[in-house]
mmCIF file of C-alpha atoms in Angstrom:
data_model
loop_
_atom_site.group_PDB
_atom_site.id
_atom_site.type_symbol
_atom_site.label_atom_id
_atom_site.label_comp_id
_atom_site.label_asym_id
_atom_site.label_seq_id
_atom_site.Cartn_x
_atom_site.Cartn_y
_atom_site.Cartn_z
ATOM 1 C CA MET A 442 0.395 -93.203 14.356
ATOM 2 C CA SER A 443 0.613 -96.751 15.704
ATOM 3 C CA GLU A 444 3.863 -98.653 15.403
ATOM 4 C CA PRO A 445 3.734 -101.847 13.337
ATOM 5 C CA THR A 446 4.749 -104.980 15.208
ATOM 6 C CA GLY A 447 5.157 -108.670 14.376
ATOM 7 C CA GLU A 448 3.768 -109.612 10.992
ATOM 8 C CA ASP A 449 2.729 -105.981 10.397
ATOM 9 C CA GLU A 450 6.347 -104.822 10.765
ATOM 10 C CA ALA A 451 7.605 -107.508 8.398
ATOM 11 C CA PHE A 452 4.949 -106.517 5.878
ATOM 12 C CA ALA A 453 5.715 -102.792 6.142
ATOM 13 C CA ASP A 454 9.455 -103.341 5.747
ATOM 14 C CA GLY A 455 9.497 -105.947 3.012
ATOM 15 C CA THR A 456 6.505 -105.549 0.713
ATOM 16 C CA PRO A 457 6.136 -102.922 -2.058
ATOM 17 C CA GLU A 458 3.114 -100.712 -1.541
ATOM 18 C CA ASP A 459 1.379 -101.694 -4.768
ATOM 19 C CA ALA A 460 2.079 -105.447 -4.446
ATOM 20 C CA PRO A 461 -0.703 -107.796 -3.376
ATOM 21 C CA PRO A 462 -0.400 -108.975 0.221
ATOM 22 C CA ALA A 463 1.125 -112.298 1.104
ATOM 23 C CA ARG A 464 -1.536 -114.875 1.807
ATOM 24 C CA ALA A 465 -1.690 -117.004 4.926
ATOM 25 C CA ASP A 466 -3.747 -120.147 5.169
ATOM 26 C CA PHE A 467 -7.163 -118.563 5.731
ATOM 27 C CA GLY A 468 -10.206 -117.528 3.706
ATOM 28 C CA ASP A 469 -9.804 -114.559 1.419
ATOM 29 C CA ALA A 470 -13.422 -114.155 0.323
ATOM 30 C CA TRP A 471 -16.825 -113.575 1.872
ATOM 31 C CA VAL A 472 -19.327 -116.435 1.850
ATOM 32 C CA TYR A 473 -21.380 -114.731 -0.897
ATOM 33 C CA GLU A 474 -18.316 -114.417 -3.105
ATOM 34 C CA SER A 475 -17.456 -118.070 -2.545
ATOM 35 C CA ILE A 476 -20.989 -119.112 -3.562
ATOM 36 C CA VAL A 477 -20.870 -117.021 -6.745
ATOM 37 C CA GLY A 478 -17.486 -118.465 -7.622
ATOM 38 C CA ALA A 479 -18.420 -122.059 -6.834
ATOM 39 C CA VAL A 480 -21.485 -122.542 -9.058
ATOM 40 C CA PRO A 481 -20.684 -125.735 -11.024
ATOM 41 C CA GLY A 482 -20.038 -125.093 -14.711
ATOM 42 C CA ALA A 483 -20.584 -121.345 -14.431
ATOM 43 C CA ALA A 484 -18.115 -118.472 -14.236
ATOM 44 C CA LEU A 485 -20.435 -115.649 -13.300
ATOM 45 C CA SER A 486 -19.254 -112.100 -13.692
ATOM 46 C CA ALA A 487 -20.437 -109.564 -11.111
ATOM 47 C CA PRO A 488 -23.079 -108.004 -13.399
ATOM 48 C CA VAL A 489 -24.446 -111.408 -14.403
ATOM 49 C CA ALA A 490 -24.566 -112.687 -10.804
ATOM 50 C CA ILE A 491 -26.385 -109.596 -9.596
ATOM 51 C CA ALA A 492 -28.778 -109.542 -12.561
ATOM 52 C CA LEU A 493 -29.594 -113.191 -11.941
ATOM 53 C CA GLN A 494 -30.260 -112.444 -8.260
ATOM 54 C CA VAL A 495 -32.628 -109.581 -9.134
ATOM 55 C CA VAL A 496 -34.466 -111.494 -11.854
ATOM 56 C CA VAL A 497 -35.041 -114.609 -9.741
ATOM 57 C CA PHE A 498 -36.257 -112.741 -6.678
ATOM 58 C CA GLU A 499 -38.370 -110.185 -8.512
ATOM 59 C CA ALA A 500 -39.944 -112.856 -10.755
ATOM 60 C CA GLY A 501 -40.809 -114.827 -7.631
ATOM 61 C CA ILE A 502 -42.372 -111.767 -5.999
ATOM 62 C CA LEU A 503 -44.479 -110.936 -9.022
ATOM 63 C CA ALA A 504 -45.527 -114.522 -9.618
ATOM 64 C CA LEU A 505 -46.676 -114.981 -5.990
ATOM 65 C CA ALA A 506 -48.430 -111.616 -6.037
ATOM 66 C CA ALA A 507 -50.371 -112.713 -9.120
ATOM 67 C CA VAL A 508 -51.264 -116.113 -7.709
ATOM 68 C CA TYR A 509 -52.312 -114.965 -4.244
ATOM 69 C CA GLY A 510 -53.395 -111.360 -4.960
ATOM 70 C CA LEU A 511 -50.614 -109.862 -2.837
ATOM 71 C CA TRP A 512 -49.933 -106.772 -4.889
ATOM 72 C CA ASP A 513 -49.696 -104.574 -1.798
ATOM 73 C CA ALA A 514 -46.550 -106.486 -0.854
ATOM 74 C CA VAL A 515 -44.802 -105.891 -4.196
ATOM 75 C CA PRO A 516 -43.379 -102.393 -3.492
ATOM 76 C CA ALA A 517 -41.801 -103.491 -0.226
ATOM 77 C CA GLY A 518 -40.467 -106.674 -1.782
ATOM 78 C CA THR A 519 -39.051 -104.829 -4.783
ATOM 79 C CA ALA A 520 -37.343 -102.257 -2.554
ATOM 80 C CA ALA A 521 -35.774 -105.042 -0.488
ATOM 81 C CA VAL A 522 -34.538 -106.855 -3.610
ATOM 82 C CA GLY A 523 -33.086 -103.587 -4.944
ATOM 83 C CA VAL A 524 -31.235 -102.836 -1.696
ATOM 84 C CA ALA A 525 -29.913 -106.411 -1.540
ATOM 85 C CA ALA A 526 -28.697 -106.139 -5.159
ATOM 86 C CA VAL A 527 -26.801 -102.949 -4.342
ATOM 87 C CA GLY A 528 -25.361 -104.808 -1.352
ATOM 88 C CA SER A 529 -24.200 -107.620 -3.634
ATOM 89 C CA LEU A 530 -22.486 -105.110 -5.884
ATOM 90 C CA LEU A 531 -20.818 -103.565 -2.842
ATOM 91 C CA MET A 532 -19.567 -106.938 -1.573
ATOM 92 C CA LEU A 533 -18.091 -107.936 -4.942
ATOM 93 C CA THR A 534 -16.514 -104.513 -5.431
ATOM 94 C CA LEU A 535 -15.094 -104.340 -1.908
ATOM 95 C CA GLY A 536 -13.835 -107.911 -2.167
ATOM 96 C CA ASP A 537 -12.068 -107.384 -5.487
ATOM 97 C CA GLU A 538 -10.611 -104.022 -4.554
ATOM 98 C CA ASN A 539 -9.486 -104.997 -1.051
ATOM 99 C CA ARG A 540 -7.541 -107.966 -2.317
ATOM 100 C CA THR A 541 -5.395 -105.716 -4.509
ATOM 101 C CA LEU A 542 -4.257 -103.440 -1.687
ATOM 102 C CA ALA A 543 -1.013 -103.754 0.205
ATOM 103 C CA VAL A 544 -1.688 -104.076 3.913
ATOM 104 C CA SER A 545 -0.958 -106.516 6.713
ATOM 105 C CA PRO A 546 -2.423 -110.030 6.367
ATOM 106 C CA THR A 547 -4.122 -109.329 9.697
ATOM 107 C CA TYR A 548 -6.539 -107.074 7.839
ATOM 108 C CA TYR A 549 -7.532 -109.788 5.372
ATOM 109 C CA ARG A 550 -7.838 -112.365 8.128
ATOM 110 C CA LEU A 551 -10.283 -110.129 9.960
ATOM 111 C CA LEU A 552 -12.214 -108.991 6.936
ATOM 112 C CA PHE A 553 -12.609 -112.316 5.122
ATOM 113 C CA GLY A 554 -11.230 -115.230 7.154
ATOM 114 C CA SER A 555 -13.224 -114.661 10.330
ATOM 115 C CA SER A 556 -16.678 -114.984 8.647
ATOM 116 C CA ILE A 557 -18.031 -112.719 11.388
ATOM 117 C CA GLU A 558 -20.321 -111.122 8.827
ATOM 118 C CA VAL A 559 -22.282 -114.386 8.842
ATOM 119 C CA VAL A 560 -22.584 -114.301 12.642
ATOM 120 C CA LEU A 561 -23.835 -110.725 12.500
ATOM 121 C CA ALA A 562 -26.296 -111.670 9.757
ATOM 122 C CA VAL A 563 -27.655 -114.570 11.832
ATOM 123 C CA LEU A 564 -28.131 -112.301 14.838
ATOM 124 C CA ALA A 565 -29.862 -109.635 12.712
ATOM 125 C CA PHE A 566 -32.084 -112.210 11.009
ATOM 126 C CA ALA A 567 -33.077 -113.757 14.355
ATOM 127 C CA GLY A 568 -33.912 -110.263 15.609
ATOM 128 C CA VAL A 569 -36.079 -109.532 12.588
ATOM 129 C CA ILE A 570 -37.915 -112.870 12.873
ATOM 130 C CA THR A 571 -38.531 -112.303 16.585
ATOM 131 C CA HIS A 572 -39.907 -108.840 15.829
ATOM 132 C CA LEU A 573 -42.112 -109.981 12.956
ATOM 133 C CA PHE A 574 -43.736 -112.946 14.696
ATOM 134 C CA VAL A 575 -43.612 -111.956 18.393
ATOM 135 C CA VAL A 576 -43.072 -108.248 19.029
ATOM 136 C CA ASP A 577 -44.947 -106.704 16.094
ATOM 137 C CA PRO A 578 -48.209 -108.683 16.572
ATOM 138 C CA ALA A 579 -48.199 -107.507 20.196
ATOM 139 C CA THR A 580 -47.644 -103.834 19.405
ATOM 140 C CA GLY A 581 -49.537 -103.339 16.139
ATOM 141 C CA GLY A 582 -47.573 -100.417 14.734
ATOM 142 C CA VAL A 583 -46.895 -96.865 15.804
ATOM 143 C CA ALA A 584 -50.490 -95.999 16.729
ATOM 144 C CA ALA A 585 -50.585 -98.744 19.323
ATOM 145 C CA VAL A 586 -47.163 -97.812 20.697
ATOM 146 C CA VAL A 587 -48.135 -94.161 21.088
ATOM 147 C CA ALA A 588 -51.451 -95.111 22.692
ATOM 148 C CA ARG A 589 -49.677 -97.185 25.334
ATOM 149 C CA LEU A 590 -47.656 -94.154 26.335
ATOM 150 C CA LEU A 591 -50.770 -92.054 27.054
ATOM 151 C CA PRO A 592 -52.250 -92.335 30.585
ATOM 152 C CA GLY A 593 -55.583 -94.132 30.689
ATOM 153 C CA SER A 594 -55.594 -94.969 26.971
ATOM 154 C CA VAL A 595 -56.435 -98.297 25.439
ATOM 155 C CA ALA A 596 -54.028 -99.445 22.711
ATOM 156 C CA PRO A 597 -55.716 -100.206 19.380
ATOM 157 C CA ALA A 598 -55.356 -103.687 17.948
ATOM 158 C CA GLY A 599 -53.262 -102.814 14.929
ATOM 159 C CA GLU A 600 -52.306 -105.295 12.224
ATOM 160 C CA SER A 601 -48.922 -106.918 12.285
ATOM 161 C CA ILE A 602 -46.663 -106.235 9.337
ATOM 162 C CA VAL A 603 -47.034 -109.875 8.207
ATOM 163 C CA THR A 604 -50.816 -109.569 8.191
ATOM 164 C CA GLU A 605 -50.654 -106.188 6.511
ATOM 165 C CA LEU A 606 -48.552 -107.547 3.629
ATOM 166 C CA PHE A 607 -49.862 -111.122 3.301
ATOM 167 C CA GLY A 608 -53.362 -111.139 4.819
ATOM 168 C CA ASP A 609 -54.920 -113.010 7.718
ATOM 169 C CA GLN A 610 -53.812 -116.365 6.290
ATOM 170 C CA PRO A 611 -50.384 -115.733 4.784
ATOM 171 C CA PRO A 612 -49.551 -118.106 1.906
ATOM 172 C CA VAL A 613 -46.612 -120.327 2.818
ATOM 173 C CA PRO A 614 -44.646 -119.735 -0.445
ATOM 174 C CA ALA A 615 -44.954 -115.962 -0.087
ATOM 175 C CA VAL A 616 -43.737 -115.967 3.524
ATOM 176 C CA TYR A 617 -40.899 -118.334 2.565
ATOM 177 C CA LEU A 618 -39.711 -116.042 -0.215
ATOM 178 C CA ALA A 619 -40.048 -113.003 2.017
ATOM 179 C CA LEU A 620 -37.836 -114.624 4.656
ATOM 180 C CA VAL A 621 -35.196 -115.499 2.032
ATOM 181 C CA VAL A 622 -35.128 -111.866 0.902
ATOM 182 C CA VAL A 623 -34.926 -110.704 4.525
ATOM 183 C CA TRP A 624 -31.956 -113.035 5.087
ATOM 184 C CA ASP A 625 -30.329 -111.626 1.946
ATOM 185 C CA LEU A 626 -30.704 -108.129 3.362
ATOM 186 C CA CYS A 627 -29.456 -109.105 6.827
ATOM 187 C CA TYR A 628 -26.349 -110.737 5.379
ATOM 188 C CA ARG A 629 -25.404 -107.670 3.353
ATOM 189 C CA ILE A 630 -26.119 -105.321 6.221
ATOM 190 C CA GLY A 631 -23.998 -107.484 8.515
ATOM 191 C CA THR A 632 -21.170 -107.412 5.973
ATOM 192 C CA SER A 633 -21.430 -103.620 5.706
ATOM 193 C CA TRP A 634 -21.159 -103.211 9.470
ATOM 194 C CA TRP A 635 -18.236 -105.596 9.813
ATOM 195 C CA THR A 636 -16.437 -103.820 6.970
ATOM 196 C CA ALA A 637 -16.818 -100.545 8.812
ATOM 197 C CA VAL A 638 -15.481 -102.023 12.080
ATOM 198 C CA VAL A 639 -12.454 -103.603 10.367
ATOM 199 C CA SER A 640 -11.753 -100.354 8.526
ATOM 200 C CA LEU A 641 -11.567 -98.451 11.801
ATOM 201 C CA TYR A 642 -9.318 -101.142 13.294
ATOM 202 C CA ARG A 643 -7.064 -100.897 10.236
ATOM 203 C CA GLU A 644 -6.577 -97.181 10.744
ATOM 204 C CA LEU A 645 -5.972 -97.558 14.479
ATOM 205 C CA ARG A 646 -3.587 -100.522 14.458
ATOM 206 C CA LEU A 647 -2.165 -101.271 10.996
ATOM 207 C CA GLU A 648 0.115 -99.538 8.517
ATOM 208 C CA CYS A 649 -0.225 -98.959 4.792
ATOM 209 C CA GLY A 650 1.279 -96.593 2.235
ATOM 210 C CA PRO A 651 -0.239 -93.204 1.214
ATOM 211 C CA GLY A 652 -1.565 -94.455 -2.127
ATOM 212 C CA THR A 653 -3.179 -97.448 -0.432
ATOM 213 C CA ARG A 654 -4.793 -95.206 2.182
ATOM 214 C CA LEU A 655 -6.425 -93.117 -0.558
ATOM 215 C CA ARG A 656 -7.966 -96.256 -2.095
ATOM 216 C CA PHE A 657 -9.118 -97.460 1.338
ATOM 217 C CA ARG A 658 -10.843 -94.136 1.908
ATOM 218 C CA ARG A 659 -12.725 -94.588 -1.353
ATOM 219 C CA LEU A 660 -13.885 -98.045 -0.271
ATOM 220 C CA ASP A 661 -14.968 -96.706 3.128
ATOM 221 C CA ALA A 662 -16.969 -93.972 1.363
ATOM 222 C CA LEU A 663 -18.558 -96.671 -0.818
ATOM 223 C CA ASN A 664 -19.651 -98.529 2.299
ATOM 224 C CA VAL A 665 -21.242 -95.373 3.648
ATOM 225 C CA GLY A 666 -23.021 -94.973 0.317
ATOM 226 C CA PHE A 667 -24.544 -98.425 0.660
ATOM 227 C CA ALA A 668 -25.725 -97.557 4.176
ATOM 228 C CA PHE A 669 -27.608 -94.604 2.740
ATOM 229 C CA VAL A 670 -29.132 -96.799 0.033
ATOM 230 C CA GLN A 671 -30.807 -98.719 2.873
ATOM 231 C CA LEU A 672 -32.882 -95.619 3.578
ATOM 232 C CA ALA A 673 -35.079 -96.868 0.701
ATOM 233 C CA LEU A 674 -36.532 -99.275 3.273
ATOM 234 C CA VAL A 675 -37.669 -96.474 5.602
ATOM 235 C CA PRO A 676 -41.075 -95.805 3.958
ATOM 236 C CA PHE A 677 -42.014 -99.473 4.555
ATOM 237 C CA VAL A 678 -41.096 -99.487 8.265
ATOM 238 C CA ALA A 679 -41.995 -95.902 9.155
ATOM 239 C CA ASP A 680 -44.924 -97.056 11.304
ATOM 240 C CA ARG A 681 -42.870 -99.766 13.013
ATOM 241 C CA PRO A 682 -40.695 -97.917 15.551
ATOM 242 C CA ILE A 683 -38.336 -100.800 16.336
ATOM 243 C CA LEU A 684 -37.592 -101.628 12.693
ATOM 244 C CA LEU A 685 -37.292 -97.937 11.888
ATOM 245 C CA PHE A 686 -34.815 -97.447 14.713
ATOM 246 C CA ALA A 687 -32.816 -100.484 13.563
ATOM 247 C CA VAL A 688 -32.517 -99.222 9.977
ATOM 248 C CA LEU A 689 -31.670 -95.641 10.915
ATOM 249 C CA GLY A 690 -29.351 -96.798 13.685
ATOM 250 C CA HIS A 691 -27.387 -98.970 11.280
ATOM 251 C CA VAL A 692 -27.047 -96.108 8.785
ATOM 252 C CA VAL A 693 -25.789 -93.768 11.480
ATOM 253 C CA ALA A 694 -23.426 -96.377 12.958
ATOM 254 C CA VAL A 695 -21.794 -97.251 9.623
ATOM 255 C CA THR A 696 -21.496 -93.577 8.730
ATOM 256 C CA VAL A 697 -19.859 -92.688 12.074
ATOM 257 C CA VAL A 698 -17.426 -95.665 12.152
ATOM 258 C CA SER A 699 -16.437 -95.471 8.451
ATOM 259 C CA GLY A 700 -16.234 -91.691 8.762
ATOM 260 C CA ALA A 701 -13.887 -92.069 11.713
ATOM 261 C CA ALA A 702 -11.718 -94.431 9.648
ATOM 262 C CA ILE A 703 -11.587 -91.894 6.823
ATOM 263 C CA ALA A 704 -10.720 -89.066 9.234
ATOM 264 C CA LEU A 705 -7.906 -91.086 10.826
ATOM 265 C CA SER A 706 -6.555 -91.932 7.379
ATOM 266 C CA LEU A 707 -6.446 -88.284 6.441
ATOM 267 C CA THR A 708 -4.400 -87.445 9.555
ATOM 268 C CA LYS A 709 -1.688 -89.823 8.328
ATOM 269 C CA GLU A 710 -1.106 -88.055 4.996
#
């Protein structure tokens, strides 16, 4: 067990286990939570905020599908909206629950104040955009990738995923909405990964009471649950090896890191 030092030692010695942590001058909410709480004239509860998110996105998907005849894109879009909605629920739940637990302010500074989840989301989004508009058109799906691995073979000219979903001349509004949904997904996936990393750091470096550790384990398990929800995207990227590897790799990474945090917590009981 690591020894608390500095502000961690002061916290461990002077704060009751069930009391909320002392706040320093740094952010104590994720960007998404801040947006939900800052809508002028509206005090949105979690269910209302998530329902509004689903209705707006899904209505946009269906309307654009009707206008441009893009019904083949609806299942993928609906799955993405559903996963993002579960991610929103996770973020609001983790945010509310984490802020009631007694642990060093260092934990809250890392989890909320750093905004690293936004950086991770930007990197993930840039990677997806690069793949969609550069890599995928050059590879054309799994058939082309496999063909390139066979000696003397000629790779077929497969369709890119953008062409497959939106046609040879993708409508601008449909692509715009798709990219907004992709960003929504990337942000929640980035938050999930950062939560897992901070959880492992918490168990390696910080101290908290037994009751608090039990609640943290439940939150870590919830984060793993969200990672598995993302498997709903697999059928839509199964023929795109890079995207498939990215989705499955993220699920495995969150499971391993959060699982390690849970295992370390159990050794401290």
